[in-house]
Coordinates of C-alpha atoms in Angstrom, one line a residue:
M1 CA 19.3 -23.1 -41.3
N2 CA 16.4 -23.8 -39.0
R3 CA 17.3 -24.9 -35.5
R4 CA 15.9 -28.1 -34.1
V5 CA 13.2 -27.9 -31.5
V6 CA 12.6 -30.2 -28.5
T7 CA 9.9 -30.2 -25.8
V8 CA 11.1 -31.6 -22.4
F9 CA 8.2 -32.5 -20.1
G10 CA 9.3 -32.1 -16.5
G11 CA 12.1 -29.8 -17.6
S12 CA 12.5 -28.1 -14.3
G13 CA 13.0 -31.3 -12.3
F14 CA 16.2 -32.8 -10.8
I15 CA 17.0 -34.7 -14.0
G16 CA 15.0 -32.6 -16.4
R17 CA 17.0 -29.5 -15.9
Q18 CA 20.2 -31.4 -16.8
V19 CA 18.5 -32.7 -20.0
V20 CA 17.5 -29.1 -20.9
R21 CA 21.1 -28.0 -20.4
R22 CA 22.3 -30.7 -22.8
F23 CA 19.9 -29.7 -25.6
A24 CA 20.5 -26.0 -25.1
K25 CA 24.3 -26.5 -25.2
A26 CA 23.9 -28.4 -28.5
G27 CA 22.0 -25.4 -30.0
W28 CA 18.4 -26.7 -29.8
I29 CA 15.4 -24.5 -29.2
V30 CA 14.0 -25.9 -25.9
R31 CA 10.4 -25.8 -24.7
A32 CA 10.5 -26.8 -21.0
A33 CA 7.0 -28.0 -20.1
M34 CA 6.0 -28.0 -16.4
R35 CA 3.2 -27.2 -14.1
D36 CA 4.6 -24.0 -12.8
P37 CA 6.8 -22.1 -15.4
I38 CA 7.6 -19.4 -12.8
D39 CA 9.5 -22.0 -10.7
G40 CA 11.3 -23.0 -13.9
A41 CA 12.4 -19.4 -14.9
F42 CA 16.0 -20.3 -14.0
L43 CA 16.1 -22.5 -17.1
K44 CA 16.3 -19.5 -19.3
T45 CA 19.9 -18.9 -18.3
M46 CA 20.9 -22.2 -19.8
G47 CA 20.9 -20.8 -23.3
E48 CA 20.9 -17.7 -25.4
P49 CA 18.0 -15.2 -24.9
G50 CA 14.8 -16.9 -26.1
Q51 CA 16.4 -20.3 -26.6
V52 CA 14.9 -22.0 -23.6
T53 CA 11.2 -21.2 -22.8
P54 CA 9.4 -22.6 -19.7
I55 CA 5.8 -23.3 -20.6
R56 CA 2.8 -24.2 -18.4
V57 CA 1.5 -27.7 -19.2
D58 CA -0.7 -30.1 -17.3
I59 CA -0.1 -33.5 -18.9
S60 CA -3.7 -34.4 -18.2
D61 CA -4.8 -31.7 -20.6
K62 CA -4.5 -33.2 -24.0
S63 CA -4.9 -29.9 -25.9
A64 CA -2.1 -28.3 -23.8
V65 CA 0.2 -31.3 -24.5
R66 CA -0.6 -31.1 -28.2
A67 CA 0.2 -27.4 -28.3
A68 CA 3.5 -28.0 -26.4
V69 CA 4.8 -30.4 -29.1
D70 CA 3.4 -28.7 -32.2
G71 CA 6.2 -28.5 -34.8
V72 CA 8.9 -30.1 -32.7
D73 CA 11.6 -32.5 -33.8
C74 CA 12.0 -34.4 -30.5
V75 CA 10.0 -35.0 -27.4
V76 CA 11.4 -36.1 -24.0
N77 CA 9.1 -37.1 -21.1
M78 CA 10.7 -36.9 -17.7
V79 CA 7.4 -36.6 -15.6
G80 CA 7.1 -39.0 -12.7
I81 CA 6.0 -39.1 -9.0
L82 CA 7.2 -41.2 -6.1
F83 CA 4.0 -41.1 -4.1
E84 CA 0.3 -40.5 -4.9
K85 CA -1.6 -37.4 -3.8
G86 CA -5.1 -36.5 -4.9
K87 CA -5.6 -36.7 -8.6
R88 CA -1.8 -37.2 -9.1
S89 CA -2.0 -41.0 -9.0
F90 CA 0.6 -43.4 -10.5
D91 CA -1.8 -44.4 -13.2
A92 CA -2.7 -40.8 -14.1
I93 CA 0.9 -39.7 -14.4
H94 CA 2.9 -42.8 -15.4
R95 CA 0.4 -44.4 -17.8
Q96 CA -2.3 -41.9 -18.9
G97 CA 0.1 -38.9 -19.0
A98 CA 2.8 -40.9 -20.8
E99 CA 0.2 -42.1 -23.3
T100 CA -1.1 -38.6 -23.9
I101 CA 2.5 -37.3 -24.6
A102 CA 3.3 -40.2 -26.9
Q103 CA 0.2 -39.8 -28.9
A104 CA 0.7 -36.1 -29.2
A105 CA 4.4 -36.6 -30.3
R106 CA 3.2 -39.1 -33.0
D107 CA 0.5 -36.8 -34.3
A108 CA 2.9 -33.8 -34.4
G109 CA 5.3 -35.8 -36.5
A110 CA 8.2 -35.7 -34.0
A111 CA 11.2 -37.6 -35.3
S112 CA 12.1 -39.1 -31.9
L113 CA 10.6 -39.6 -28.4
V114 CA 12.5 -40.5 -25.3
H115 CA 10.5 -41.7 -22.3
M116 CA 12.0 -42.0 -18.8
S117 CA 10.7 -45.0 -16.9
A118 CA 12.5 -46.7 -14.0
L119 CA 14.4 -49.9 -13.2
G120 CA 12.0 -52.4 -11.7
A121 CA 9.2 -51.5 -14.1
D122 CA 7.1 -54.7 -14.0
K123 CA 3.4 -55.4 -14.7
T124 CA 3.5 -58.2 -12.1
S125 CA 5.1 -56.2 -9.3
A126 CA 3.5 -55.9 -5.9
S127 CA 4.3 -52.2 -6.1
A128 CA 1.7 -49.9 -7.8
Y129 CA 4.6 -47.6 -8.8
A130 CA 6.5 -50.4 -10.6
R131 CA 3.3 -51.6 -12.3
S132 CA 2.4 -48.2 -13.5
K133 CA 5.8 -47.6 -14.9
A134 CA 5.6 -50.8 -16.9
Q135 CA 2.1 -49.9 -18.1
G136 CA 3.4 -46.5 -19.1
E137 CA 6.1 -48.1 -21.3
E138 CA 3.5 -50.3 -23.0
A139 CA 1.3 -47.3 -23.7
V140 CA 4.2 -45.2 -25.1
L141 CA 5.4 -48.0 -27.4
A142 CA 1.8 -48.7 -28.6
A143 CA 1.4 -45.0 -29.6
F144 CA 5.0 -44.4 -30.8
P145 CA 6.7 -47.7 -31.6
T146 CA 10.1 -46.1 -32.2
A147 CA 10.2 -44.4 -28.8
T148 CA 13.3 -45.0 -26.7
I149 CA 12.7 -46.1 -23.1
T150 CA 15.3 -45.3 -20.4
R151 CA 15.2 -47.1 -17.0
P152 CA 17.5 -45.4 -14.5
S153 CA 18.2 -46.8 -11.0
V154 CA 18.2 -44.4 -8.1
V155 CA 19.8 -41.2 -9.4
F156 CA 22.3 -39.2 -7.4
G157 CA 23.6 -35.7 -7.6
A158 CA 23.8 -32.5 -5.6
D159 CA 20.0 -32.0 -5.4
D160 CA 19.0 -35.7 -5.2
D161 CA 16.3 -37.2 -3.0
F162 CA 18.4 -40.2 -2.1
F163 CA 21.7 -39.5 -0.4
N164 CA 20.4 -36.1 0.8
R165 CA 17.4 -37.7 2.4
F166 CA 19.5 -40.1 4.5
A167 CA 21.9 -37.3 5.3
Q168 CA 19.1 -35.1 6.6
L169 CA 17.9 -38.0 8.7
A170 CA 21.4 -38.5 10.1
R171 CA 21.5 -34.8 11.1
V172 CA 18.4 -35.2 13.4
S173 CA 18.5 -38.8 14.4
P174 CA 21.1 -40.8 16.4
I175 CA 20.3 -43.9 14.2
L176 CA 20.1 -44.8 10.6
P177 CA 17.8 -47.7 9.7
V178 CA 18.8 -50.7 7.5
F179 CA 15.7 -52.6 6.5
T180 CA 16.5 -56.3 6.1
A181 CA 14.6 -59.4 5.0
D182 CA 17.2 -61.9 6.2
G183 CA 18.7 -60.4 9.4
F184 CA 18.4 -61.5 13.0
K185 CA 19.4 -65.1 12.2
P186 CA 21.7 -67.3 14.4
T187 CA 24.9 -68.4 12.8
H188 CA 27.4 -71.0 13.9
S189 CA 31.2 -70.9 13.6
E190 CA 34.3 -72.3 15.3
N191 CA 33.8 -69.5 17.9
G192 CA 30.3 -70.7 18.7
F193 CA 26.9 -69.2 18.0
A194 CA 26.3 -65.6 17.0
L195 CA 23.4 -63.5 15.8
D196 CA 23.7 -62.1 12.2
L197 CA 21.8 -58.8 12.6
F198 CA 22.1 -57.4 9.1
G199 CA 22.0 -60.5 7.0
S200 CA 22.9 -59.7 3.4
G201 CA 22.7 -55.9 4.2
G202 CA 19.2 -55.1 3.0
P203 CA 18.0 -54.1 -0.5
T204 CA 20.6 -53.5 -3.2
F205 CA 20.9 -50.3 -5.3
Q206 CA 23.0 -49.3 -8.3
P207 CA 23.0 -45.5 -8.0
V208 CA 23.6 -43.6 -11.3
Y209 CA 24.8 -40.1 -11.6
V210 CA 22.3 -37.5 -12.8
G211 CA 24.8 -36.1 -15.4
D212 CA 25.2 -39.6 -16.9
V213 CA 21.4 -40.0 -17.1
A214 CA 21.1 -36.7 -18.9
D215 CA 23.9 -37.5 -21.3
A216 CA 22.2 -40.9 -22.1
I217 CA 18.8 -39.3 -22.7
F218 CA 20.3 -36.6 -25.0
R219 CA 22.2 -39.2 -27.0
A220 CA 19.2 -41.5 -27.2
A221 CA 17.1 -38.6 -28.5
T222 CA 19.6 -37.7 -31.2
D223 CA 20.9 -41.2 -32.3
P224 CA 18.6 -43.0 -34.8
A225 CA 20.1 -46.3 -33.7
A226 CA 18.5 -45.9 -30.2
A227 CA 14.9 -45.9 -31.7
G228 CA 12.7 -48.6 -30.2
K229 CA 15.2 -49.7 -27.6
I230 CA 15.0 -50.0 -23.8
Y231 CA 18.1 -48.9 -21.9
E232 CA 18.8 -49.9 -18.3
L233 CA 20.9 -47.2 -16.6
G234 CA 23.0 -48.1 -13.6
G235 CA 26.2 -46.9 -12.0
P236 CA 29.5 -48.7 -11.9
R237 CA 28.8 -50.7 -8.7
R238 CA 26.1 -52.0 -6.5
Y239 CA 25.5 -51.1 -2.8
T240 CA 23.4 -52.7 -0.1
M241 CA 21.3 -50.4 2.0
K242 CA 23.8 -51.0 4.8
E243 CA 26.7 -49.8 2.6
I244 CA 24.7 -46.8 1.6
M245 CA 24.2 -45.9 5.2
E246 CA 27.8 -46.4 5.9
K247 CA 28.7 -44.1 3.1
V248 CA 26.3 -41.4 4.4
R249 CA 28.0 -41.7 7.8
Q250 CA 31.4 -41.4 6.3
D251 CA 30.7 -38.5 3.9
T252 CA 28.8 -36.4 6.5
G253 CA 31.1 -37.1 9.4
L254 CA 28.1 -37.9 11.5
C255 CA 28.7 -40.8 13.9
R256 CA 25.3 -42.6 13.8
L257 CA 24.3 -46.1 14.8
L258 CA 23.2 -48.4 12.0
L259 CA 20.0 -50.2 13.2
P260 CA 18.8 -53.3 11.4
L261 CA 15.0 -53.4 11.2
P262 CA 12.8 -56.1 9.6
F263 CA 10.6 -55.1 6.7
A264 CA 7.6 -55.6 9.0
F265 CA 8.7 -52.6 11.0
A266 CA 9.2 -50.5 7.8
K267 CA 5.6 -51.4 6.9
I268 CA 4.3 -50.1 10.2
Q269 CA 6.3 -46.9 9.9
A270 CA 5.1 -46.3 6.4
A271 CA 1.5 -46.8 7.5
F272 CA 1.8 -43.5 9.5
L273 CA 4.4 -41.6 7.4
Q274 CA 2.3 -41.9 4.3
F275 CA 0.0 -39.2 5.6
L276 CA 2.6 -36.5 5.8
P277 CA 2.6 -33.7 3.1
T278 CA 5.8 -35.2 1.6
P279 CA 6.0 -38.7 3.0
P280 CA 9.6 -40.0 3.5
L281 CA 8.2 -43.6 3.3
T282 CA 5.0 -45.1 2.0
P283 CA 3.7 -48.7 2.0
D284 CA 4.2 -48.9 -1.7
Q285 CA 7.8 -47.8 -1.4
V286 CA 8.3 -50.6 1.2
L287 CA 7.0 -53.1 -1.4
L288 CA 9.4 -51.6 -4.0
M289 CA 12.4 -51.9 -1.7
R290 CA 11.9 -55.6 -1.4
V291 CA 13.2 -56.0 -4.9
D292 CA 16.8 -55.0 -5.6
N293 CA 17.0 -51.8 -7.8
V294 CA 19.9 -53.0 -10.1
V295 CA 20.5 -53.5 -13.8
R296 CA 19.5 -57.1 -14.7
G297 CA 21.4 -57.4 -17.9
G298 CA 20.2 -58.4 -21.3
K299 CA 19.4 -54.9 -22.3
P300 CA 21.7 -52.1 -23.5
G301 CA 22.9 -49.5 -21.0
L302 CA 25.1 -46.4 -20.6
A303 CA 28.0 -48.1 -22.4
E304 CA 25.9 -48.6 -25.6
L305 CA 25.1 -44.9 -25.5
G306 CA 28.8 -43.9 -25.2
V307 CA 28.5 -42.9 -21.5
T308 CA 31.1 -43.9 -18.9
P309 CA 29.3 -44.3 -15.5
T310 CA 30.5 -42.0 -12.7
A311 CA 31.2 -43.5 -9.3
C312 CA 29.4 -42.3 -6.2
E313 CA 32.7 -41.8 -4.5
A314 CA 33.6 -39.1 -7.1
I315 CA 30.5 -37.0 -6.5
V316 CA 28.6 -37.7 -3.3
P317 CA 31.2 -36.4 -0.8
S318 CA 31.2 -33.0 -2.5
Y319 CA 27.6 -32.3 -1.4
L320 CA 27.1 -34.4 1.7
G321 CA 29.9 -32.5 3.3
R322 CA 27.5 -29.7 4.1
F323 CA 25.8 -31.9 6.6
A324 CA 29.1 -32.3 8.6
P325 CA 28.9 -31.2 12.3
T326 CA 30.1 -27.6 12.7
S327 CA 31.7 -28.0 16.1

């Protein structure tokens, strides 16, 4: 009996490696496509000898993409960027690259294609990131109408770039920022006037566990009922930015001041930080934060894929503890 074959683009990434693990465990032959297969050599240990093969693929190279999906049963596209740098623009990666992969999957006769987008994908968004994600979805479905689209919220896990980033900031800074659009407003009560510094607590997130996202993608790839559907993937509860920072404080044991800041200040910060090699904040990300990153409803989610969402409280303390003070 021939074993099924899958190509996972972005297979060495934070989420991609978990997806590779799911397919390998289920007995699939896995081609893990990435820009640097040497960095992805660790993926080989996720299966039997020869079961998982890291391969070099630049998704802007159509011939390389076609070769990567030749003869496969399934294609998964996990490639995405959070900031633009040189030729790696949002349009080049999220729209053009996604279209190239979808067209190649169609021409190769793949039975299924799963494309990872993001919550907030919107052609009318002020954010170029969100617009490019929506345009990528359109391009994928135009080329491969039965493709499954997954839209995760911010993803957490031991190697994430969300809780870890704030914890790293807490390690070196006495303050943690909370960007707010409705803070610094006077309020009146029976005790007199006061100043509401944080307002509603800043933008809202619905963090989803990386293992749950990987499970959802694997099930979407292998369940014919998922074909052509868009899934919104969010965790079991929503958190304001203020609540996220409070959680970082609690789980790291670092006593830091929460400082409310208007979005205008975030915009000024981002104008300078965007020029760092790996910018912690860009002007486009500030625009993105002005819209809550939560499941809107009306579309299927983790439950419809048979996945029970994992709470942050069950996972995050286990890895933020390494930031705790040593004395």
